[in-house]
Coordinates of C-alpha atoms in Angstrom, one line a residue:
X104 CA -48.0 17.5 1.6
X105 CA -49.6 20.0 3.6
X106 CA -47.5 21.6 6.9
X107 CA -49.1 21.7 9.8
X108 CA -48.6 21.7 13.7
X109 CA -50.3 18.4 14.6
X110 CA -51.2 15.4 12.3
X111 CA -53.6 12.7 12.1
X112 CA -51.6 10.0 10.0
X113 CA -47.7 10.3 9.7
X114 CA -46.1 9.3 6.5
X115 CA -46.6 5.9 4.8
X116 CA -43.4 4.5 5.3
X117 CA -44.4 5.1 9.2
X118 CA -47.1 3.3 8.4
X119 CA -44.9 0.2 6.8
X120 CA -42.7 0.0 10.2
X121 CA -46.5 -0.1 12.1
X122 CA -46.4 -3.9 10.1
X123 CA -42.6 -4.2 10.5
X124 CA -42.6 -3.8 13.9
X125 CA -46.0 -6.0 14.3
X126 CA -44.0 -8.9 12.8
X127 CA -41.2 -11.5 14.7
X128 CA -38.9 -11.5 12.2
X129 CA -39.2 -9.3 9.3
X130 CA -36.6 -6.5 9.3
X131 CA -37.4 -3.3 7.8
X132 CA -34.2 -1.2 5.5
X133 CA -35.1 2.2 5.4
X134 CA -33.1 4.8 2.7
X135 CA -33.3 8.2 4.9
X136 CA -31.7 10.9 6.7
X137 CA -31.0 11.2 10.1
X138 CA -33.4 13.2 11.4
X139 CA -36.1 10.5 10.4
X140 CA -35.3 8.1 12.8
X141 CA -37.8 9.9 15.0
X142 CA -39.9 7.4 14.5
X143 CA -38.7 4.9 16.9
X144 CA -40.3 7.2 19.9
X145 CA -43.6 6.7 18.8
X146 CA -43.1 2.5 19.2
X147 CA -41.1 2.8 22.4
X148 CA -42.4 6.0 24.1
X149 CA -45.9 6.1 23.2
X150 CA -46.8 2.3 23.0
X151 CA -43.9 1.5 25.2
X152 CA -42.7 -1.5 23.6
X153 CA -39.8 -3.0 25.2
X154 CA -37.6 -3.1 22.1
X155 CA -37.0 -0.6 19.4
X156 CA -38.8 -1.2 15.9
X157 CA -37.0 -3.7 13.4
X158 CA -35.5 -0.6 11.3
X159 CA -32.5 0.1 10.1
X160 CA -32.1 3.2 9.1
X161 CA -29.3 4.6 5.8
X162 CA -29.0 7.9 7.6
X163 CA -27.1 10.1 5.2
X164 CA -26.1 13.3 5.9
X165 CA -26.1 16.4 3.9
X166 CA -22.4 16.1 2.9
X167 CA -22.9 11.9 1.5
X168 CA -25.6 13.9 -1.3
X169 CA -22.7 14.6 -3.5
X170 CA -21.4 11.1 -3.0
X171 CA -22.6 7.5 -3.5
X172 CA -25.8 7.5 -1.4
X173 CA -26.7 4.2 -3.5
X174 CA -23.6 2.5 -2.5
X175 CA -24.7 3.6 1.0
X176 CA -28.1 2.0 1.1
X177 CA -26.4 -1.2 -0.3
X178 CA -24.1 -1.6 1.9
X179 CA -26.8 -0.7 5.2
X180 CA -28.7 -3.9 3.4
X181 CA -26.2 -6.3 3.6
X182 CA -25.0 -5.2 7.0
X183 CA -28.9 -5.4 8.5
X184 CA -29.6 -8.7 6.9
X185 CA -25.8 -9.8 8.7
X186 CA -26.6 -8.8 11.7
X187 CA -30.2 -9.5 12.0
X188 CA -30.8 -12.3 9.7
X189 CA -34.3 -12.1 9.4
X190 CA -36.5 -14.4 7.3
X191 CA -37.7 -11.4 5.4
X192 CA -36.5 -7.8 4.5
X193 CA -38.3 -4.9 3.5
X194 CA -36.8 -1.9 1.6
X195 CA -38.0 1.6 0.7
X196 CA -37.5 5.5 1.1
X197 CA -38.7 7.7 3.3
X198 CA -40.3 10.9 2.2
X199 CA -36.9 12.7 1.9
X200 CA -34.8 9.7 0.7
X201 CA -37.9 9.1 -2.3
X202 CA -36.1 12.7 -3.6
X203 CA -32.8 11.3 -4.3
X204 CA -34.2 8.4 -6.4
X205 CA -31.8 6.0 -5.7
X206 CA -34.3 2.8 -6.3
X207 CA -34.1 0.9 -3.4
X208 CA -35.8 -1.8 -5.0
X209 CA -33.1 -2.3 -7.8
X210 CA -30.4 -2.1 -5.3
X211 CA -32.0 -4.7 -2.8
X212 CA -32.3 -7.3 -6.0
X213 CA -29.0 -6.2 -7.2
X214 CA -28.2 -7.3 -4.0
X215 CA -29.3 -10.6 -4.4
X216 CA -29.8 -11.7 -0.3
X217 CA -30.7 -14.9 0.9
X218 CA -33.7 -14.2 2.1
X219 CA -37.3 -13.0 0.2
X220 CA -36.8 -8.8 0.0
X221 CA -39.8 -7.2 -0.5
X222 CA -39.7 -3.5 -2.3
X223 CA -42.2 -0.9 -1.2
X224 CA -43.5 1.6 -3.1
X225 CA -45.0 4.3 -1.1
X226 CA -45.7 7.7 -2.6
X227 CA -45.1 10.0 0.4
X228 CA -46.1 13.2 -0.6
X229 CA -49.9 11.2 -2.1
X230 CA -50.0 9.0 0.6
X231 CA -50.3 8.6 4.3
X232 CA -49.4 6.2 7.0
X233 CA -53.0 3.9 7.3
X234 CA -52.5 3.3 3.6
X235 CA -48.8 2.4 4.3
X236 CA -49.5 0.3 6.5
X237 CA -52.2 -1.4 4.2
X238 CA -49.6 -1.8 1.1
X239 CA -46.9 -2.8 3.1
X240 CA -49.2 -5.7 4.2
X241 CA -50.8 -6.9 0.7
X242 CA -47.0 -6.8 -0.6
X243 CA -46.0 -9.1 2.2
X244 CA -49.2 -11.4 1.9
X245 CA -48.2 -11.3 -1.9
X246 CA -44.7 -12.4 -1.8
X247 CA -44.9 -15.0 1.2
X248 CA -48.4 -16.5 0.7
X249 CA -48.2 -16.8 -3.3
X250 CA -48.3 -20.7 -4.7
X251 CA -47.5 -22.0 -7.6
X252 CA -50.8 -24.1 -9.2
X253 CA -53.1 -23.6 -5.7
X254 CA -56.5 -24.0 -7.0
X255 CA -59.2 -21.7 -4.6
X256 CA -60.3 -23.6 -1.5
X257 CA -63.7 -25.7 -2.1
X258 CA -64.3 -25.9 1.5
X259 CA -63.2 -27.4 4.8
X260 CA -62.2 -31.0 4.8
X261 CA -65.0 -33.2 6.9
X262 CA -64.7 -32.9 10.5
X263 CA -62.2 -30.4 10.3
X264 CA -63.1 -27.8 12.6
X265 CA -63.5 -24.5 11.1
X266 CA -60.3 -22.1 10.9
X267 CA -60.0 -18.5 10.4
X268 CA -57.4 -15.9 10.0
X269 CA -57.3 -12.4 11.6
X270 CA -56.0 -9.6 9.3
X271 CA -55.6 -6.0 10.4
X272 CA -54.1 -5.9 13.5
X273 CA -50.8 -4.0 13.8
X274 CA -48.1 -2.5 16.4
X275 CA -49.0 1.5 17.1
X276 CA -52.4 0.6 16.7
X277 CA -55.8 1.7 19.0
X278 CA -56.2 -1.1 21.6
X279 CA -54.8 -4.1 18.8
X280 CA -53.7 -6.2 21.1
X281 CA -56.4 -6.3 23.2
X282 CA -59.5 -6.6 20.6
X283 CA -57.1 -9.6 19.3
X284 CA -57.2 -11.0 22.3
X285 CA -61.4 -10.6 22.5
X286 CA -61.6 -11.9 19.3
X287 CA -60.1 -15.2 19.6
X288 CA -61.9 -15.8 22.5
X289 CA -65.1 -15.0 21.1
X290 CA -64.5 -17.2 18.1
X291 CA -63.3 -20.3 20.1
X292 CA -66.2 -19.7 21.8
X293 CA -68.1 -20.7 19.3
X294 CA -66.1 -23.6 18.0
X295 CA -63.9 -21.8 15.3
X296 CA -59.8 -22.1 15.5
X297 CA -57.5 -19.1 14.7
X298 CA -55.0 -20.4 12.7
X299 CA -53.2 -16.8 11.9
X300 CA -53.3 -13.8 13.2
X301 CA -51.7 -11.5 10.9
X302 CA -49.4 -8.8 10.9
X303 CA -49.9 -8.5 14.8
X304 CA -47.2 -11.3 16.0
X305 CA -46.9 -13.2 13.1
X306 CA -43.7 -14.6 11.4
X307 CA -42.7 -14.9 8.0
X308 CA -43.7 -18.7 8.2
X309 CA -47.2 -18.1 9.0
X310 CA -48.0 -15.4 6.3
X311 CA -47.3 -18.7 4.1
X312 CA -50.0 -20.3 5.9
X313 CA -52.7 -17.8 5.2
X314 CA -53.8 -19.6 2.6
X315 CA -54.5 -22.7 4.6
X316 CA -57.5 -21.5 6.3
X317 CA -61.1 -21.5 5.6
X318 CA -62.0 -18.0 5.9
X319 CA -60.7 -14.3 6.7
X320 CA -61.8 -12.2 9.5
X321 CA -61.4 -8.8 8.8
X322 CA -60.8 -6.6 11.6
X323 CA -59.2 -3.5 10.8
X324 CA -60.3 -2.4 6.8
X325 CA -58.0 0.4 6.6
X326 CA -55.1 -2.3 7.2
X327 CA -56.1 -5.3 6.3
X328 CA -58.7 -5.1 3.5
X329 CA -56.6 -5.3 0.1
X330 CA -54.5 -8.5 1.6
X331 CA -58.1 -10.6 2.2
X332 CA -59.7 -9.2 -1.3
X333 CA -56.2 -11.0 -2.9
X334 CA -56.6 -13.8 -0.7
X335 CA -60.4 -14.1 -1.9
X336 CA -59.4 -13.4 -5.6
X337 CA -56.5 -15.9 -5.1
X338 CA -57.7 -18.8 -3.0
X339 CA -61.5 -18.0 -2.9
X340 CA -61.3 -17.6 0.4
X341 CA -64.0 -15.3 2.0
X342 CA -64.0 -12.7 4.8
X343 CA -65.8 -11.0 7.3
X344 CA -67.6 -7.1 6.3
X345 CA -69.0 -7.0 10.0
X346 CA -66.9 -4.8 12.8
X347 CA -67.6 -6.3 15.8
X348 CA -67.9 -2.5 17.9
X349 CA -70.7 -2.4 19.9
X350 CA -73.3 -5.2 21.3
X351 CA -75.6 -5.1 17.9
X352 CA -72.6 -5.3 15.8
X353 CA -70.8 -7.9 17.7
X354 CA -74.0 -10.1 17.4
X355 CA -74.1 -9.6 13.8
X356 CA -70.2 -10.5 13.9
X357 CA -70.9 -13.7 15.2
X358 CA -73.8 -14.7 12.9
X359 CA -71.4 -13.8 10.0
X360 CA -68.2 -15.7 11.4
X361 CA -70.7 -19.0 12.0
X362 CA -72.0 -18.2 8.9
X363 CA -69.0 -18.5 6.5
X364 CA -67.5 -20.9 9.3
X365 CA -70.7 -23.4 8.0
X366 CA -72.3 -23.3 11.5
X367 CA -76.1 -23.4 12.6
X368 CA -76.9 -20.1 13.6
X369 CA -77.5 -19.6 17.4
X370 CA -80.3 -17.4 19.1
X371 CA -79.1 -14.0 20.7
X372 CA -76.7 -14.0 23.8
X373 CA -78.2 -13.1 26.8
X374 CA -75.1 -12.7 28.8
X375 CA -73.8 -10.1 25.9
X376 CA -72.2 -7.7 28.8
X377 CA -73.6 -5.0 30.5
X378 CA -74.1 -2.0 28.1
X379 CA -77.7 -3.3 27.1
X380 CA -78.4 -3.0 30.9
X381 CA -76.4 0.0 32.0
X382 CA -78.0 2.0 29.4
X383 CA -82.2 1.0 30.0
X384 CA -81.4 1.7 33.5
X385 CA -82.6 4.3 35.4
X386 CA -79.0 6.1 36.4
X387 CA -78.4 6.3 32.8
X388 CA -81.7 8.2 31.7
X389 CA -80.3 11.6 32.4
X390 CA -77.8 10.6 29.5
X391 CA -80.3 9.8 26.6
X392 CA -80.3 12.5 23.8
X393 CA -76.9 13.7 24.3
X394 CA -75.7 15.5 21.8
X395 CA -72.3 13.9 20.5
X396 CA -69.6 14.4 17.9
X397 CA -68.0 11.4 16.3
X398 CA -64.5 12.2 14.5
X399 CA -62.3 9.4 13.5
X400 CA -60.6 6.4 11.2
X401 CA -63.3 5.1 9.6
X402 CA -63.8 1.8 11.0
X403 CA -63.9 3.3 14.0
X404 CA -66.0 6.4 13.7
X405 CA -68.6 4.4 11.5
X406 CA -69.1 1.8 14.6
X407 CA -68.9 4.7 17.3
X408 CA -71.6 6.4 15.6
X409 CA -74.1 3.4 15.7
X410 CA -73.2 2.5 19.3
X411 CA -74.0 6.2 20.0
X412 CA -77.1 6.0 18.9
X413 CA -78.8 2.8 18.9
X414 CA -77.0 1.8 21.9
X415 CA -76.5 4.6 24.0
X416 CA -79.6 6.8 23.1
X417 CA -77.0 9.9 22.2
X418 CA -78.4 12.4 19.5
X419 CA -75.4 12.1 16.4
X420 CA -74.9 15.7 15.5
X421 CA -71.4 15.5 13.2
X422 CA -69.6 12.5 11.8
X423 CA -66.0 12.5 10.1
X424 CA -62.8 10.9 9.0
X425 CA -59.3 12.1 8.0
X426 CA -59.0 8.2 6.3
X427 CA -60.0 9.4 2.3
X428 CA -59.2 5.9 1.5
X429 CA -62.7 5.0 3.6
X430 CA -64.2 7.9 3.2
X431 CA -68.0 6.5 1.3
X432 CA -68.5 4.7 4.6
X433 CA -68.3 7.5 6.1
X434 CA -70.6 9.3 4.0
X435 CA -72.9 6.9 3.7
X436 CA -73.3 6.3 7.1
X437 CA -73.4 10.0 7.6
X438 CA -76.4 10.3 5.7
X439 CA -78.3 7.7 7.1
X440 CA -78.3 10.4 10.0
X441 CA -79.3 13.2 7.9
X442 CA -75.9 14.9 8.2
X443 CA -73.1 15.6 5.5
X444 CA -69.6 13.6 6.6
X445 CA -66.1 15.6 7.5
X446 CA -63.7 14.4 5.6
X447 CA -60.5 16.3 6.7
X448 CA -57.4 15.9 7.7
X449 CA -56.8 19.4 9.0
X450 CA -57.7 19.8 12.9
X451 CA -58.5 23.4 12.5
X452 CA -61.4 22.2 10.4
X453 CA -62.4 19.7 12.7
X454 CA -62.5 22.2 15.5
X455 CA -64.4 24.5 13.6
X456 CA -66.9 21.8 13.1
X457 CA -67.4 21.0 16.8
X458 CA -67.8 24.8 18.0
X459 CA -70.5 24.9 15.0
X460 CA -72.1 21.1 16.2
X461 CA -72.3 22.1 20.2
X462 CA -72.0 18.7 20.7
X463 CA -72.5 18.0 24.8
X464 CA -69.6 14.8 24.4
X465 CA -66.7 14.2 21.6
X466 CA -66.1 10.8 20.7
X467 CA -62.6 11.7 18.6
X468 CA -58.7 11.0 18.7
X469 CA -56.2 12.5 21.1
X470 CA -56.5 15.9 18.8
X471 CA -60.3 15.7 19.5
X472 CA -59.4 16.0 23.2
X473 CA -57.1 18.9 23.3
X474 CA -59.9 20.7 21.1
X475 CA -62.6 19.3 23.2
X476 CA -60.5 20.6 26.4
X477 CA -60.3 23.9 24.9
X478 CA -64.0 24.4 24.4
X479 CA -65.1 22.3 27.6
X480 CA -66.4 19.9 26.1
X481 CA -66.2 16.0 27.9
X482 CA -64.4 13.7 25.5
X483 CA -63.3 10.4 24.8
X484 CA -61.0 8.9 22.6
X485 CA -62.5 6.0 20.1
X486 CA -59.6 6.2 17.5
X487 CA -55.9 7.1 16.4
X488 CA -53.8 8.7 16.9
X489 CA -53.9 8.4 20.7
X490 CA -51.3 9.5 23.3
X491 CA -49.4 6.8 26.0
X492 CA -52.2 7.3 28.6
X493 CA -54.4 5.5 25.9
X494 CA -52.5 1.9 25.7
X495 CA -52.7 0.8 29.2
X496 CA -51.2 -1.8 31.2
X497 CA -54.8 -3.1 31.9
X498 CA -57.1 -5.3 29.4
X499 CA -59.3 -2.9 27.5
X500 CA -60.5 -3.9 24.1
X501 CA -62.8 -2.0 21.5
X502 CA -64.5 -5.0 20.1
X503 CA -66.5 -8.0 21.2
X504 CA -68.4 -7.9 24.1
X505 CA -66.6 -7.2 26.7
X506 CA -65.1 -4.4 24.4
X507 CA -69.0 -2.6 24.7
X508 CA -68.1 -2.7 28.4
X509 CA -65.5 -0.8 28.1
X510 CA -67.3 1.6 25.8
X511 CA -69.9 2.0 28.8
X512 CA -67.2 3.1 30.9
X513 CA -65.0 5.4 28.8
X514 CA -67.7 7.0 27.1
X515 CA -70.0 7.7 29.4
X516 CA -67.1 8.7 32.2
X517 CA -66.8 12.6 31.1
X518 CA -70.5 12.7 31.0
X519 CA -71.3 11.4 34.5
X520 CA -68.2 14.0 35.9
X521 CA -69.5 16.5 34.4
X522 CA -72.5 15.8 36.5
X523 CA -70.7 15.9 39.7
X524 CA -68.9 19.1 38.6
X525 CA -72.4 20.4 38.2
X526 CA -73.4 19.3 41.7
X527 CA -69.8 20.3 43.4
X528 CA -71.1 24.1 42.1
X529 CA -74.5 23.6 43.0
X530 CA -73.3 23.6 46.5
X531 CA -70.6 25.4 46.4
X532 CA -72.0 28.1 48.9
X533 CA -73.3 25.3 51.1
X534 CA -71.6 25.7 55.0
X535 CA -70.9 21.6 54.9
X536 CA -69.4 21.8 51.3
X537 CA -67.5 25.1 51.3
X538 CA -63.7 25.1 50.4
X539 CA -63.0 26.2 53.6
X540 CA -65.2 24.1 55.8
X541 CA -63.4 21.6 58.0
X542 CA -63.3 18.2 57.1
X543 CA -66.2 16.5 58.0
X544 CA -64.9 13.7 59.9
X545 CA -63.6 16.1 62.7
X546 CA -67.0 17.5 63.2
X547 CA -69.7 20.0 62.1
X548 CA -68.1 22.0 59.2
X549 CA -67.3 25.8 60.1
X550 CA -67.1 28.6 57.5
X551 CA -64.4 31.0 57.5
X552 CA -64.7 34.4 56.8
X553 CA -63.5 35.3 54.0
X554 CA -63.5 38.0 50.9
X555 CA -66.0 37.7 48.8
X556 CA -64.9 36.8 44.9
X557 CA -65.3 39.8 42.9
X558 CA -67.9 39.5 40.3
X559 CA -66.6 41.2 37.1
X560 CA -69.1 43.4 36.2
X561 CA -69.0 43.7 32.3
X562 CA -68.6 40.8 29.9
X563 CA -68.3 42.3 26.3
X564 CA -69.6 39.7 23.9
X565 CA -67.3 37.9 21.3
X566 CA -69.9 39.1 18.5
X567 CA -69.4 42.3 16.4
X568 CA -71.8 44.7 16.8
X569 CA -72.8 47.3 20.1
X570 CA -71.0 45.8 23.3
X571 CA -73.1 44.6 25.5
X572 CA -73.0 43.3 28.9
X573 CA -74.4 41.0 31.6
X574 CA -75.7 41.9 34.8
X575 CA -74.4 40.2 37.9
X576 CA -77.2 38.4 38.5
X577 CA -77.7 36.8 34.9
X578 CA -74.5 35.4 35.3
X579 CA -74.5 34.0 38.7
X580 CA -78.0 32.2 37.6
X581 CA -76.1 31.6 34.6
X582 CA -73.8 29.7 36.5
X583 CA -76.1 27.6 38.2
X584 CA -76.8 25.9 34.3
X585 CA -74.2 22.6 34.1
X586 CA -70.5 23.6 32.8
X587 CA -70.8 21.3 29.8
X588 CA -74.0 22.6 28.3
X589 CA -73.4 26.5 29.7
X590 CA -71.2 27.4 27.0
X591 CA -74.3 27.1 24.8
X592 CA -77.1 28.4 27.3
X593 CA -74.2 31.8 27.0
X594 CA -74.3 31.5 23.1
X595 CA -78.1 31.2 22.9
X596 CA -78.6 33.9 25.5
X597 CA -76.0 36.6 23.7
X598 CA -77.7 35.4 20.3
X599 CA -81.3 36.2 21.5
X600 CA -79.9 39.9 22.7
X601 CA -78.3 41.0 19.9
X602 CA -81.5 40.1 17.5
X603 CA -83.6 42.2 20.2
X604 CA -81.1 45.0 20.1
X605 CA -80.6 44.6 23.7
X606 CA -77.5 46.2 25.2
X607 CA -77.7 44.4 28.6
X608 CA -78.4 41.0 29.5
X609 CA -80.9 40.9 32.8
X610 CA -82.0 38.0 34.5
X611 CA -85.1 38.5 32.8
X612 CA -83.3 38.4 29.1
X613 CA -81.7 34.7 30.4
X614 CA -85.2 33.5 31.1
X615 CA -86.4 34.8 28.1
X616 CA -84.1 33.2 26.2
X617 CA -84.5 29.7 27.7
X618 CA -88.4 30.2 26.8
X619 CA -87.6 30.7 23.7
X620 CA -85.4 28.1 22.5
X621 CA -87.0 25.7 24.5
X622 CA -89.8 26.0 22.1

């Protein structure tokens, strides 16, 4: 366990109340100390969810250590499953509680509730909360789905229309809802039923009913992959490898879902939204070759990285994860750009990355945008974690196609503004567009006098070595060049001086310098 100031992935048993939570009537026993009961903000603040997460919390204090804490967490079971009766429990530790070693699972069977109990092992000091979450789920799919002498499905009954389940989906996660929402649509669309959508609003009933349908479509790997590879081993039934992120991918997504659904193929869409449009048109030229830096969960750093490119016409210079678990997808996808995959988990790594990259647009997590922010960068988030600004009241999905709308939109926002920025300074010393002209609709602007802005008239450079310093007309040509790619005309244009020996930098040195690289 490493401290640091922010964090990608809380613990794992965070990751286990992200399926709790998800779920109608599971109820979630947690063995830990007070202060961990923070986690209930991230559900209700952050998502806003209208009712606290199904946890119930031991919360022992520093004085019940020389005491009974087992007795404790027994007696917190029996009470939750009173109060709540739920159809099924889960019990584990958090990371402070797994030092006491008080078996949680022992106790619960000890217990010997009405109701299935489901132990969870999570190793919190090995482990993190996208893996949590993933175990949590398989245990549940194991305990409630298992039958006794169920041979592997052979195939749909005859005129049966196909059925699928969605796996993956979860409370706390990056536009859930919404892709499940796309999803469903797109698959009725093409004559498929959803039987179960799964942990996202499912009961304890319908996790018994897994089993029932034909195949598995597999949204969210980090979540959801080791329930459907049981599910395959177990009833043979087969699920989706396609992420349906972007307008190529979503396309492949339905060949794949007709495919295992036993469905004739059908030719391309050519009402598959507006991305394919928005981005041969002309307004959108001035946008190819971007330089971008994807950082992410896999699933969805993989898929923003192909959208990026083959979609958008951006230039990929850096690609990462903090999800190990995923991490060869990553990598391999990584190197089908020619570049060597992050795989971190420490922001300061990832920051260092990005000032290296010079990307011209960030497509990260909400830590991505506070670094991006610092080095004035434009940014937008693809992936969690994510602050309460990114789960809006509004229908706003990832996937499908209406999803690569909305990747249009959000991505190519901080790009276009920084454009306008760029054209607000352009003009700033226009009479019409001055700060202190009148508005326009009481007449023909008029400039006020005032004092001029003082120009500071050294700028020592970051680099070691002699100081130099830039004359006063380098820098007011220098800021003429657009905010979001300035930072690196400055960097080149120091660079090129301090290889020359040069102790000022002249108009002349920035022009130089532009020739140069521009090579």
């Amino acid at each position: 366990m490493q401290l640091t100031v922010w964090t990608y992935e809380g613990p794992p048993h965070v990751g286990a109340m992200r399926v709790a939570t998800a779920m109608t009537d599971v109820h979630y026993v947690l063995h830990a100390p007070q202060g961990d009961t923070y986690a209930d903000l991230l559900f209700t603040m952050i998502e806003r969810r209208e009712k606290r997460p199904p946890v119930t919390y031991t919360t022992f204090k520093a004085r019940d250590l020389g005491s009974d804490t087992a007795a404790l967490f027994k007696s917190t079971l029996e009470s939750a499953h009173e109060r709540f009766k739920p159809a099924a429990m889960l019990v584990g530790a958090s990371c402070t509680g797994e030092l006491i070693q008080d078996d949680p699972a022992g106790l619960a069977k000890a217990a010997n509730l009405p109701c299935p109990v489901i132990p969870l092992e999570l190793p919190s000091y090995q482990r993190k909360e996208n893996w949590g979450a993933g175990e949590t789920f398989y245990q549940i799919v194991r305990h409630l789905a298992a039958r006794e002498g169920v041979e592997p499905v052979a195939g749909k009954p005859q005129g049966r229309v196909p059925r699928c389940n969605i796996l993956g989906a979860t409370a706390l996660g990056f536009r859930h809802r919404d892709d499940v929402m796309e999803i469903t649509k797109l698959l009725k669309e093409n004559g498929i039923e959803v039987a179960v959508v799964a942990p996202l609003g499912a009961s304890a009933a319908d996790i018994a009913r897994l089993p029932d349908a034909d195949f598995n479509v597999l949204l969210y790997p980090e979540i959801g992959e080791q329930a459907a590879r049981w599910l395959k081993r177990t009833y043979g039934q087969d699920y989706t490898t396609t992420v349906p992120i972007g307008v190529g991918a979503t396309r492949e997504f339905v060949a794949e879902v007709r495919r295992l659904a036993g469905l004739d193929a059908l030719p391309d869409r050519s009402d598959a939204g507006r991305l394919p449009w928005f981005s041969r048109s002309v307004d959108s030229t001035y946008l190819t070759g971007k330089r971008v830096f994807v950082f992410g969960d896999a699933t969805h750093a993989v898929a923003a990285a192909r959208v990026a490119t083959e979609e958008f016409g951006f230039e990929l210079v850096g690609l990462g994860t903090y999800s190990r678990e995923q991490a060869r997808a990553v990598r391999e996808a990584a190197q089908a750009h020619g570049l060597t995959a992050l795989i971190t988990d420490d922001y300061l790594d990832v920051e260092q990355a990005i000032a290296e990259a010079e990307p011209e647009l960030v497509l990260g997590t909400q830590m991505e945008r506070h670094i991006a922010k610092r080095l004035g960068i434009g940014c937008a988030v693809i992936s969690a974690p994510v602050h309460v600004q990114d789960y809006p009241a509004r229908y706003s999905p990832q996937m499908g196609f209406e999803g690569a709308n909305v990747l249009w939109d959000s991505w190519v926002h901080p790009l276009v503004m920084g454009l306008e920025e760029h054209l607000l300074g352009m003009f700033r010393e226009d009479f019409e567009f001055s700060d202190t002209a009148k508005p326009s609709h009481l007449g023909p602007g008029q400039r006020v006098s005032e004092a001029p802005a003082a120009e500071p008239a050294l700028r020592p450079l970051a680099e070691e070595g002699p100081i130099r310093i830039w004359s006063a007309d380098a820098e007011a040509e220098l800021k003429k060049i657009p905010f979001f790619v300035r930072g690196k005309a400055r960097k080149n244009t120091e660079r090129f001086a301090a290889e020359r020996g040069l102790a000022e930098i002249t108009l002349e040195t920035l022009y130089d310098a532009k020739a140069h690289f521009a090579r």
